[in-house]
Coordinates of C-alpha atoms and ligand atoms in Angstrom, one line a residue:
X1 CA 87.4 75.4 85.0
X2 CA 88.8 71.5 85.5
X3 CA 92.0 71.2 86.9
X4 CA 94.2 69.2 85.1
X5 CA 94.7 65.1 85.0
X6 CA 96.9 63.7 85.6
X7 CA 99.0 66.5 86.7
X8 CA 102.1 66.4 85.3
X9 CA 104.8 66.8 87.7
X10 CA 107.7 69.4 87.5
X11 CA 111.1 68.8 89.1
X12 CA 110.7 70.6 92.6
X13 CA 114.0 72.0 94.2
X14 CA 115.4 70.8 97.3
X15 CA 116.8 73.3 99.3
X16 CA 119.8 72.5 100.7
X17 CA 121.4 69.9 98.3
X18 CA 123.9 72.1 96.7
X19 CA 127.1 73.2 98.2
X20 CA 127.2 76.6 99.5
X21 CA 129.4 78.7 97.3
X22 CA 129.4 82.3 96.6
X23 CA 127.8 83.3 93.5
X24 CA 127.3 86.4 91.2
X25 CA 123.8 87.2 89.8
X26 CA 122.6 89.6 87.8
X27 CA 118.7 90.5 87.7
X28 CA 117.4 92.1 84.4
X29 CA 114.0 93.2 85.4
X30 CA 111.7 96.1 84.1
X31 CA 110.4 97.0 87.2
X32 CA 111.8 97.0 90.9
X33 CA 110.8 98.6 93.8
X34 CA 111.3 100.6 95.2
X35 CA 112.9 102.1 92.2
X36 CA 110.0 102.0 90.1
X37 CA 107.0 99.8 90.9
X38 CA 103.7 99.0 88.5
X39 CA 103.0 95.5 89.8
X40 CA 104.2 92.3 92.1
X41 CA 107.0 91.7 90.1
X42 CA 108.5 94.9 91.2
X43 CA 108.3 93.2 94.8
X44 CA 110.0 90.4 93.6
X45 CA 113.0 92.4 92.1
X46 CA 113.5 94.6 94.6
X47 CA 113.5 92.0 98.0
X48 CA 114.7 88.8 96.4
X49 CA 118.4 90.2 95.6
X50 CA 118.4 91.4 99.1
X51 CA 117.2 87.9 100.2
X52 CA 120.0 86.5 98.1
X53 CA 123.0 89.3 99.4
X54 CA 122.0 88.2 102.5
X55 CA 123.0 84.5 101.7
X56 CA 126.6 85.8 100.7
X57 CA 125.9 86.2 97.1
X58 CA 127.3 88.8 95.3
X59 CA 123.8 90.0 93.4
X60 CA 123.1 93.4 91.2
X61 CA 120.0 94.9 89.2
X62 CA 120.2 96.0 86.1
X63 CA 117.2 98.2 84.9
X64 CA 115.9 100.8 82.5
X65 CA 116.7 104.6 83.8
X66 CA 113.0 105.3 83.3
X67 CA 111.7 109.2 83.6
X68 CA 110.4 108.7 86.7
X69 CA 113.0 107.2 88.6
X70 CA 113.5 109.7 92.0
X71 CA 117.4 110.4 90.5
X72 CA 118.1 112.6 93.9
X73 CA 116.5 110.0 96.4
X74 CA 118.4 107.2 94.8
X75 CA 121.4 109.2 94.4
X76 CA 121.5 108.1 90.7
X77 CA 125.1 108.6 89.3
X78 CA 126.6 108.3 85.8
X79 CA 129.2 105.6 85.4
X80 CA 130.8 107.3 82.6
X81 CA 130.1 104.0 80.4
X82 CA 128.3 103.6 77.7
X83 CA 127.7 101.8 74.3
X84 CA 126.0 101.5 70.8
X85 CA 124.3 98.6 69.9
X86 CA 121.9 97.9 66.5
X87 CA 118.6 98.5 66.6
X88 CA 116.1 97.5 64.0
X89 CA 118.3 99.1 60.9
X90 CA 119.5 102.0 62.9
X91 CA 121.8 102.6 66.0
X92 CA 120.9 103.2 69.9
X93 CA 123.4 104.2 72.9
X94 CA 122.5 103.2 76.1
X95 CA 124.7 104.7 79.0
X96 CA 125.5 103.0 82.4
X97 CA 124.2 104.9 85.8
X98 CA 124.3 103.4 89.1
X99 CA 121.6 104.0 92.1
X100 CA 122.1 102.8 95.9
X101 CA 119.3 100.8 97.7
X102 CA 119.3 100.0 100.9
X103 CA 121.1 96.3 101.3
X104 CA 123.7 97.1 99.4
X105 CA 122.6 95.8 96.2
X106 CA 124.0 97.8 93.3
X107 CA 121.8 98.8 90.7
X108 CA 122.4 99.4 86.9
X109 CA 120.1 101.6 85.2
X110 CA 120.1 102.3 81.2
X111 CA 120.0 105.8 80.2
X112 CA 118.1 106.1 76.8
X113 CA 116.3 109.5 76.6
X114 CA 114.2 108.4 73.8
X115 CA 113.4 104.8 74.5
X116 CA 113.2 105.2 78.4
X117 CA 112.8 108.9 78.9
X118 CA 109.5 108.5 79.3
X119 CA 106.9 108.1 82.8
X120 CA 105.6 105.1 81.6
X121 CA 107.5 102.1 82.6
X122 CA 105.1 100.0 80.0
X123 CA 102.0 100.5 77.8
X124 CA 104.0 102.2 75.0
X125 CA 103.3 101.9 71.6
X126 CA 106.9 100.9 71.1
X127 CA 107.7 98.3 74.0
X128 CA 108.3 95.9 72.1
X129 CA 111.4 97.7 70.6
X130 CA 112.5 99.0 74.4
X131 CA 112.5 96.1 75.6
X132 CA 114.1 94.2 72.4
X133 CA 117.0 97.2 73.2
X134 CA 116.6 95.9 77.1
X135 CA 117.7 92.7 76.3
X136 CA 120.7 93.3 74.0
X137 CA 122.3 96.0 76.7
X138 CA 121.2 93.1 79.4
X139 CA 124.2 91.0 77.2
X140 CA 126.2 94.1 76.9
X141 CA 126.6 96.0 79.7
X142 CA 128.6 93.7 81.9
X143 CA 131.1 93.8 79.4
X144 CA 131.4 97.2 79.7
X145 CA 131.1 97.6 83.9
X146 CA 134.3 94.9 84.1
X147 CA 132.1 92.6 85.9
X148 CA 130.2 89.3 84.9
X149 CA 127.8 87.7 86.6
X150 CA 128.1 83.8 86.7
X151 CA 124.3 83.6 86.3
X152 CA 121.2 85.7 84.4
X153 CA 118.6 85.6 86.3
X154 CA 115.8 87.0 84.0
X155 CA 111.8 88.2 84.6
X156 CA 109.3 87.9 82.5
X157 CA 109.0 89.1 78.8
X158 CA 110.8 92.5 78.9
X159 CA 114.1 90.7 79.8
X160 CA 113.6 87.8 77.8
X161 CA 115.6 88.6 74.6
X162 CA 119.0 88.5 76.7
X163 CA 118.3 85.0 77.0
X164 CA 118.5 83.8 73.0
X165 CA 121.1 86.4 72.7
X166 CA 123.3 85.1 75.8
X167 CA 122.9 81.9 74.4
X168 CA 124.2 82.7 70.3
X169 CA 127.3 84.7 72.2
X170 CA 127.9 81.8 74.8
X171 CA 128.0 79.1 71.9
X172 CA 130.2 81.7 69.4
X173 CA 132.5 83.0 72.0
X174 CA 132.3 80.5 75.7
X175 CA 135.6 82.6 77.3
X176 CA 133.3 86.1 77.1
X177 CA 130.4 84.6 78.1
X178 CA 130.8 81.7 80.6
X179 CA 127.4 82.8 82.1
X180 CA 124.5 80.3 82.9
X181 CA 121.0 82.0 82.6
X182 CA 117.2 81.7 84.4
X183 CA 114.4 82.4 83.2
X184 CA 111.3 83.5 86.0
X185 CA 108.0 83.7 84.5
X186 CA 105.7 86.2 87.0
X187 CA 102.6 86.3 84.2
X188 CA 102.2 84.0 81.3
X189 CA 99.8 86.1 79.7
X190 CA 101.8 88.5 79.0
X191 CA 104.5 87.8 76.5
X192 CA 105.7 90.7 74.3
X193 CA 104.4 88.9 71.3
X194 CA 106.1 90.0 67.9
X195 CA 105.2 89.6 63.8
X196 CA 107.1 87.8 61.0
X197 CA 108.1 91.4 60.1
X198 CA 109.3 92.7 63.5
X199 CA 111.2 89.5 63.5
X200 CA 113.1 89.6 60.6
X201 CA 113.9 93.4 61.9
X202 CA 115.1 93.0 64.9
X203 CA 117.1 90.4 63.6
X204 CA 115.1 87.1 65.5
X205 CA 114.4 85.2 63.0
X206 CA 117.8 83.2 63.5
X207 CA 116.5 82.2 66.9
X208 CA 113.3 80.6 65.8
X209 CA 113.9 76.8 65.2
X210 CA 112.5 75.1 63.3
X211 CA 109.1 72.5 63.2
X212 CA 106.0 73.4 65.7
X213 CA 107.4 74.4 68.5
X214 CA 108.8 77.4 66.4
X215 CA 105.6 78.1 65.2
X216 CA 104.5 78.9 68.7
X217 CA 107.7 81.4 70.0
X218 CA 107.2 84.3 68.0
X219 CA 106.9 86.1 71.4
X220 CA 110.4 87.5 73.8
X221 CA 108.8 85.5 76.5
X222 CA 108.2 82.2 73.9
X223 CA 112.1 82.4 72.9
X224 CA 113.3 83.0 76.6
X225 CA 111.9 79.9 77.7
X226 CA 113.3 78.2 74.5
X227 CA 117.4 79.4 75.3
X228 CA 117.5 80.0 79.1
X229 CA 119.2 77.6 80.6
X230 CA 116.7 77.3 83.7
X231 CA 112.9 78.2 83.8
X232 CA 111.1 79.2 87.0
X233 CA 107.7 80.6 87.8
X234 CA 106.6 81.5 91.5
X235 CA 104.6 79.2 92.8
X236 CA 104.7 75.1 92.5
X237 CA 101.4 74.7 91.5
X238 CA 101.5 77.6 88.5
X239 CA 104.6 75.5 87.4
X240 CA 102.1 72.7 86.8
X241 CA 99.1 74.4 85.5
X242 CA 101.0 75.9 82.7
X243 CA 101.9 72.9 80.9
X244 CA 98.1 72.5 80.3
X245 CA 96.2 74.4 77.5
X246 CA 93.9 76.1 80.3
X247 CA 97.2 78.0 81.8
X248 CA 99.7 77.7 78.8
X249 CA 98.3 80.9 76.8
X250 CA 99.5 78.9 74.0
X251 CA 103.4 78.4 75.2
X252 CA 102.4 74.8 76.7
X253 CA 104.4 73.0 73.7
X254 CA 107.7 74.6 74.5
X255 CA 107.1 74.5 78.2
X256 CA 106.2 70.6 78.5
X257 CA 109.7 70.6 76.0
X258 CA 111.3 72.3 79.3
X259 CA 109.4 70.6 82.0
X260 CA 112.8 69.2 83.3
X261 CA 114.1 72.2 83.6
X262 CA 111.1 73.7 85.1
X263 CA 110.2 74.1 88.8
X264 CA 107.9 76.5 91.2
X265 CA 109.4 78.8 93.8
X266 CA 106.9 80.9 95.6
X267 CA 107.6 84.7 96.8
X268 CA 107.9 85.6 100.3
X269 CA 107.2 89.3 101.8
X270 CA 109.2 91.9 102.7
X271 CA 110.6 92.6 106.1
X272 CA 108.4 96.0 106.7
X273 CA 104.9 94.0 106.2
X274 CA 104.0 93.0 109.3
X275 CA 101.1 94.8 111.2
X276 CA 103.5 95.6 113.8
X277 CA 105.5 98.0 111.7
X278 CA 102.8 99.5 108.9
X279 CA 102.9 103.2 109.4
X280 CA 99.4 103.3 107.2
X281 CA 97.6 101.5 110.8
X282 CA 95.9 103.4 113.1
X283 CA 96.7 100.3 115.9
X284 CA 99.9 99.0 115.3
X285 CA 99.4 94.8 116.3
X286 CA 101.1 91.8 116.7
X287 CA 99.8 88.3 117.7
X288 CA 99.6 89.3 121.5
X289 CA 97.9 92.8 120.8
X290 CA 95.2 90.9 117.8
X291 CA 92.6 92.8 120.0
X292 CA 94.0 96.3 118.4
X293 CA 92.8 94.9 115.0
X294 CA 89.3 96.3 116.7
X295 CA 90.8 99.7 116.4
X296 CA 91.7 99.7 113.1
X297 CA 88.3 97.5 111.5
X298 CA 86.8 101.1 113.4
X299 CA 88.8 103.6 111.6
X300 CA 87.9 101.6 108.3
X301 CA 84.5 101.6 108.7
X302 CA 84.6 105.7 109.3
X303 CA 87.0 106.1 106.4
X304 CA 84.9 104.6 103.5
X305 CA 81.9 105.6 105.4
X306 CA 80.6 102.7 106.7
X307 CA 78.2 102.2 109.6
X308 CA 80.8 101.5 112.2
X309 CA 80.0 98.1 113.7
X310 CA 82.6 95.9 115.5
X311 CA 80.6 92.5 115.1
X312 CA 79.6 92.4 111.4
X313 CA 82.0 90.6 109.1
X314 CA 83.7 93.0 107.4
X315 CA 85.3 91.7 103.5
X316 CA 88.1 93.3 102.0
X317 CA 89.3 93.2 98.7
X318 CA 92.1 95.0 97.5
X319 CA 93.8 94.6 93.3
X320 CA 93.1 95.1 90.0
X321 CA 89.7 94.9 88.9
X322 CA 90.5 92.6 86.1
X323 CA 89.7 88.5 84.4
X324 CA 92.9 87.5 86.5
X325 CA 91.3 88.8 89.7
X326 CA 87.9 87.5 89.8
X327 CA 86.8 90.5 89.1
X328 CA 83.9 88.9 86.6
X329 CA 83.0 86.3 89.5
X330 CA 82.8 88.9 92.4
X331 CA 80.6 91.1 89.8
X332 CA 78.2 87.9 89.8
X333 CA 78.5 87.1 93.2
X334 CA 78.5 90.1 95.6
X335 CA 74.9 90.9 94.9
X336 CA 73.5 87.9 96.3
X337 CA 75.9 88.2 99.4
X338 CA 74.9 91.7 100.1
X339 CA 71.4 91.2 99.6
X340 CA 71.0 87.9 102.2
X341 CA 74.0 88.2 104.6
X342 CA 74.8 90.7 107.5
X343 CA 78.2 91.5 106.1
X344 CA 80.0 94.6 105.1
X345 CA 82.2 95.1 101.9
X346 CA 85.4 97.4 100.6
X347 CA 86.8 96.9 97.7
X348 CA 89.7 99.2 96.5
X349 CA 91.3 98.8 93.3
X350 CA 91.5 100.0 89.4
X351 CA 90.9 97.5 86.6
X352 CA 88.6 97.5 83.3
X353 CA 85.8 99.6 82.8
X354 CA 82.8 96.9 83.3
X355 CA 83.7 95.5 86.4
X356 CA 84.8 99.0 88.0
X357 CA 81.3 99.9 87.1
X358 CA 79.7 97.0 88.6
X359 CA 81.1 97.5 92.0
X360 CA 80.8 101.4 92.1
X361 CA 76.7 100.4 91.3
X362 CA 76.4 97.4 94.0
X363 CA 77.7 100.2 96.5
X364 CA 75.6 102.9 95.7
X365 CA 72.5 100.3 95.7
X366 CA 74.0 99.0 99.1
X367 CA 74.9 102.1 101.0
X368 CA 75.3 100.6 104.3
X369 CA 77.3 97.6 103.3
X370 CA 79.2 98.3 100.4
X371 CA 82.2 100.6 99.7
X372 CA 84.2 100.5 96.8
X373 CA 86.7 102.9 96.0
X374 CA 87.9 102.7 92.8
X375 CA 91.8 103.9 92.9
X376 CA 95.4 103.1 94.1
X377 CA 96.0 104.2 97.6
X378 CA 98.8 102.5 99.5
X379 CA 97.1 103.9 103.1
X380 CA 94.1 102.9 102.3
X381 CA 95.5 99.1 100.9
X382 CA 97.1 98.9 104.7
X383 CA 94.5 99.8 106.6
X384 CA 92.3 97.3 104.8
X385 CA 94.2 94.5 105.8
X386 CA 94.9 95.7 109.3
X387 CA 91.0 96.3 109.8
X388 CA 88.8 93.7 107.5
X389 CA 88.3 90.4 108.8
X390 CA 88.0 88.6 105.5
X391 CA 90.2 88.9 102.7
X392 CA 88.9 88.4 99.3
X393 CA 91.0 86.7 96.2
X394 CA 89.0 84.8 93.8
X395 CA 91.6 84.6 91.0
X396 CA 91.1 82.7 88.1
X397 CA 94.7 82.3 88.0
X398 CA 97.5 83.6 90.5
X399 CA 100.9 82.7 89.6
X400 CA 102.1 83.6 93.2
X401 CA 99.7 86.7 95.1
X402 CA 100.9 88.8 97.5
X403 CA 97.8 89.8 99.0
X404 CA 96.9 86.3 100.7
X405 CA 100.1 86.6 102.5
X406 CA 100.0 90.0 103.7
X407 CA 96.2 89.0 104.4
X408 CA 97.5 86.3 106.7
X409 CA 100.2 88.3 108.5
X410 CA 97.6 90.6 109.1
X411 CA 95.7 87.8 110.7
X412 CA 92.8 88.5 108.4
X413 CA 91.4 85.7 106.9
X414 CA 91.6 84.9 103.5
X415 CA 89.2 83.6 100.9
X416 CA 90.6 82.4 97.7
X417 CA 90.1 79.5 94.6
X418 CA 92.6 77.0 94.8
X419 CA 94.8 78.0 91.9
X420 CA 98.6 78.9 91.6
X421 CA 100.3 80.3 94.6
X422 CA 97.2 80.9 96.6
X423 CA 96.8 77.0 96.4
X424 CA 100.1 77.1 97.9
X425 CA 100.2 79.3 100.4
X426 CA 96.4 79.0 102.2
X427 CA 95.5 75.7 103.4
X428 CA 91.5 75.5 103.7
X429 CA 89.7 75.3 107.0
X430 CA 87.2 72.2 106.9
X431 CA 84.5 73.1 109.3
X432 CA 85.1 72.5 112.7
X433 CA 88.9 71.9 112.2
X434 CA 91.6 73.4 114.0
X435 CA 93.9 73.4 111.0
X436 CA 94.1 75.3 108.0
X437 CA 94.6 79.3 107.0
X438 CA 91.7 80.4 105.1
X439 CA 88.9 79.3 103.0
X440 CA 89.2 77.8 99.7
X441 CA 87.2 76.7 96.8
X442 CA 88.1 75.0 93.5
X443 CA 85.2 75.8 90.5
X444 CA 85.5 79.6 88.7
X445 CA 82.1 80.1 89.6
X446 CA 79.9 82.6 91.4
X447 CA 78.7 79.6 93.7
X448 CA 81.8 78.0 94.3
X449 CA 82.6 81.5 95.9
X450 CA 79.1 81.7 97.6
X451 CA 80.4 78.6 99.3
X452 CA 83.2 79.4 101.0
X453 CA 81.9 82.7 101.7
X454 CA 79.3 80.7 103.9
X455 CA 81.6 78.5 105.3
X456 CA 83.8 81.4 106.4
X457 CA 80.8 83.6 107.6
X458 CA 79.3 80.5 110.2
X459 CA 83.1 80.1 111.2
X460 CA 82.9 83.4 112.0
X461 CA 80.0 83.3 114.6
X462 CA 82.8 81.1 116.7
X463 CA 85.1 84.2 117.8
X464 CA 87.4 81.8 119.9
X465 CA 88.0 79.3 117.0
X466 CA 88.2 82.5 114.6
X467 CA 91.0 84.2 116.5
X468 CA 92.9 80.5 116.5
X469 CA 92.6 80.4 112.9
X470 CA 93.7 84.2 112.5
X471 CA 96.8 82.9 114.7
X472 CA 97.6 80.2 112.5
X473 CA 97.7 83.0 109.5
X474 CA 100.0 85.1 111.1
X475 CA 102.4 82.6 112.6
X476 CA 103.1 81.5 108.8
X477 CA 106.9 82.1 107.9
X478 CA 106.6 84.1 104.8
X479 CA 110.1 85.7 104.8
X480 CA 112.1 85.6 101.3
X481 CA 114.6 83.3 103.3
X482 CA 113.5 80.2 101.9
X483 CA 112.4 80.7 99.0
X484 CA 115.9 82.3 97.7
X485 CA 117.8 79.0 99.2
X486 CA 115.8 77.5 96.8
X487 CA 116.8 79.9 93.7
X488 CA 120.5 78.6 94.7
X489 CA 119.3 75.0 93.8
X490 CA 118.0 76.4 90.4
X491 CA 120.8 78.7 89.9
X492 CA 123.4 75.8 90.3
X493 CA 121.1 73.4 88.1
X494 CA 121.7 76.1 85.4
X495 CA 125.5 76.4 85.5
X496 CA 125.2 73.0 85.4
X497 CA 123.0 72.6 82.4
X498 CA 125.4 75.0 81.2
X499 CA 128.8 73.0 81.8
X500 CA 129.8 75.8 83.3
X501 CA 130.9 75.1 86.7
Ligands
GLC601 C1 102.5 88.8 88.9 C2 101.5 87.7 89.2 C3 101.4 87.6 90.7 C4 102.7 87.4 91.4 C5 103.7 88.6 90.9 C6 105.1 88.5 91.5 O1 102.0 90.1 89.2 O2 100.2 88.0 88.7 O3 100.6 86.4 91.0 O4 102.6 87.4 92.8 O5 103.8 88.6 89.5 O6 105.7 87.3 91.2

């Protein structure tokens, strides 16, 4: 994999170069946690409004009521409003309930027994209709709840089809809809793409223009970016890498159209990651206790039944087993590692079928250095990065990653390709230096891993510069506060876009 050149350059935000005025926001997100969770975005939903209340803003959630949304521990209560909308030649009601999260943030969850009644948040036969349903009560509801947000802040493909909607309402009636919208793209492979048939259904064909760019957005995500009035994704360098045909999954035509209106804003962590504070540790840390980290690389090695040895680099690894991942490179690569180098491995994750059987074989083949355990388990996840000493995260692409950054704050050392938000967030440490977070390399290949796996093995050997460079890690600031004064710039830009302010 090349990296692109010349690298086309998206508008970047400048924090701090709008006036400060309160604004209201609604997110329309499938997932948010801790209401329901399946993936990062669900981080993203459920801290960055808090971030943003925090700021002054008045900011609510708007959600499906999914089956498995904890009603009692969310005190989930009926509004008493609710409405029909069309649906694909028949009729659908959604009703309005309301949960309490901690913040203060008000959330809006859509009842639907038959569209959301379900455990699954996605992976339906029908998402594509749910979500198309999503989208229109997105428009909808606010109408209904008495208030309007001034901006619609929108994640990926499921809340995408509020965005050509908003924009057909906005142009027909401006006085009921004076709101300016966002779009924030967490994946671009995933796009909720649709048929000529499903199109002409659901009623979408009016929003595809015309020429070649139209040929390209018959996907929710493809027309969001089309009609919203501001496009993000989470990290600057993503921003850049999917105007090109190697990121773009095909949407680079309508993006490079919207490359003014694009820019990069990278996640942050929530409050309750730090080492200090993780319930999951068996040595709670900080960057004056680092020596407890000892305790906890222990009690890893005697949970996944490793010899327990406090001087052998211990690698972690901890995320789907999929392409995105690395998983086909760590497959390829981990042999060769085991097999020469004193190191120990634990890798802890689901994912396709291939790879999940090539790391449960390289750990029965390697007893004694490798442990893979192939499931989600959120104790297991913490005391992985309170106890290994390298973290792994050979993406092919990463729009943001969460992982490095809790991998940092945990002062454990991460290894990762220089793509998307981990090219943003770890800075490489040349040998020697006394700069830089982690180790980085730049080819998707087996080697280029190999590499930096040497380089950060022989740093290794050198526990006083190692514990410096853990330092560096953890003294990063990777609090939500900055990145959501920077949402404010994008926010603005789109009411102004708009006309609307
Ligand atoms: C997606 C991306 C990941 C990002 C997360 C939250 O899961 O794959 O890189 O951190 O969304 O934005």
């Amino acid at each position: 994999m090349n990296r692109p050149s010349p690298r086309p350059q998206p508008r970047i935000p400048t924090p701090g170069a709008a006036p400060r005025e309160r604004l209201r926001v609604l997110f329309a997100a499938a997932e948010a946690y801790p209401l329901a969770k399946v993936g990062g975005l669900a981080d993203v939903a459920g801290s960055l409004p808090l971030a943003l209340a925090r700021l002054g803003h008045d900011v609510r959630l708007i959600m499906p009521l999914y089956a498995a949304v904890d009603r009692a521990r969310f005190r989930v209560r009926d509004t008493g409003r609710s409405f029909a909308l069309p649906l694909r030649g028949g009729q659908e009601t959604a009703r309005i309930y309301e949960a309490s999260l901690d913040g203060g943030v008000p959330a809006y969850l859509l009842e639907n027994q038959r569209l959301y009644g379900r455990p699954q948040v996605y992976g339906e036969a029908d998402d594509l209709e749910r979500f198309l349903f999503f989208g229109q009560a997105v428009v909808e509801a606010p109408q209904q709840l008495g208030w309007a947000p001034q901006v619609l802040h929108c994640h990926d493909w499921h809340a995408a089809p509020a965005l050509p909607i908003l924009h057909r309402r906005r142009s027909q009636a401006p006085e009921r809809y004076p709101w300016a919208s966002l779009l924030t793209i967490h994946n671009l492979a995933y796009q909720g793409p649709f048929d000529d048939r499903f199109a002409s259904e659901a009623g979408l064909r009016e929003y595809l223009p015309e020429g070649a760019i139209g040929g390209s957005l018959h996907s929710f995500l493809g027309l969001g970016i089309y009609y919203a009035d501001q496009v993000s994704t989470v990290s600057e360098t993503y921003a850049r890498e999917i105007l090109t045909s190697e990121y773009g999954y095909g949407l680079e035509p309508v993006l490079q159209q919207r490359r003014r209106d694009l820019s990069g804003i990278v996640n942050g962590l929530g409050e309750g990651d730090f080492p200090a504070q993780d319930p999951h540790l068996v040595a709670k840390y900080d960057a004056k206790s680092l020596s407890q980290k000892a305790v906890n690389k222990a009690a890893l090695q005697r949970r996944v039944g490793l010899p327990p040895d406090p001087h052998i680099p211990l690698l972690g690894m901890v995320g789907r087993l999929v392409e995105q991942k690395g998983a086909d490179l760590l497959a390829e690569a981990l042999e060769p590692l085991l097999s020469r180098a004193q190191v120990q491995l634990v890798v802890l994750g689901t994912g396709q079928k291939p790879y999940e059987e090539a790391l449960a074989d390289l750990a029965r083949r390697y007893p004694r250095q490798a442990a893979v355990q192939l499931v989600f388990d959120a104790s297991l996840a913490s005391l992985i990065y309170g106890g290994a000493d390298l973290f792994l995260m050979p993406s092919r692409y990463e729009p943001c990653g969460l992982g490095q950054m809790i991998a940092m704050r945990y002062g454990t050392v991460p290894v990762v390709r220089r793509t998307g938000g981990l090219a943003d967030t770890v800075a490489d440490c040349h040998q020697g230096s006394e700069r830089g977070t982690g180790f980085v390399f730049v080819q998707y290949t087996a080697k280029a891993l190999l590499g930096a796996l040497g380089r950060a093995l022989a740093a290794f050997q050198d526990q006083g510069a190692w514990r410096r460079l853990q330092l560096r890690g953890m003294e990063g600031d990777y609090s939500w506060e900055a990145s959501a004064r920077k949402y404010e710039v994008v926010y603005r830009r789109a009411l102004e876009r708009a006309s609307l302010s």
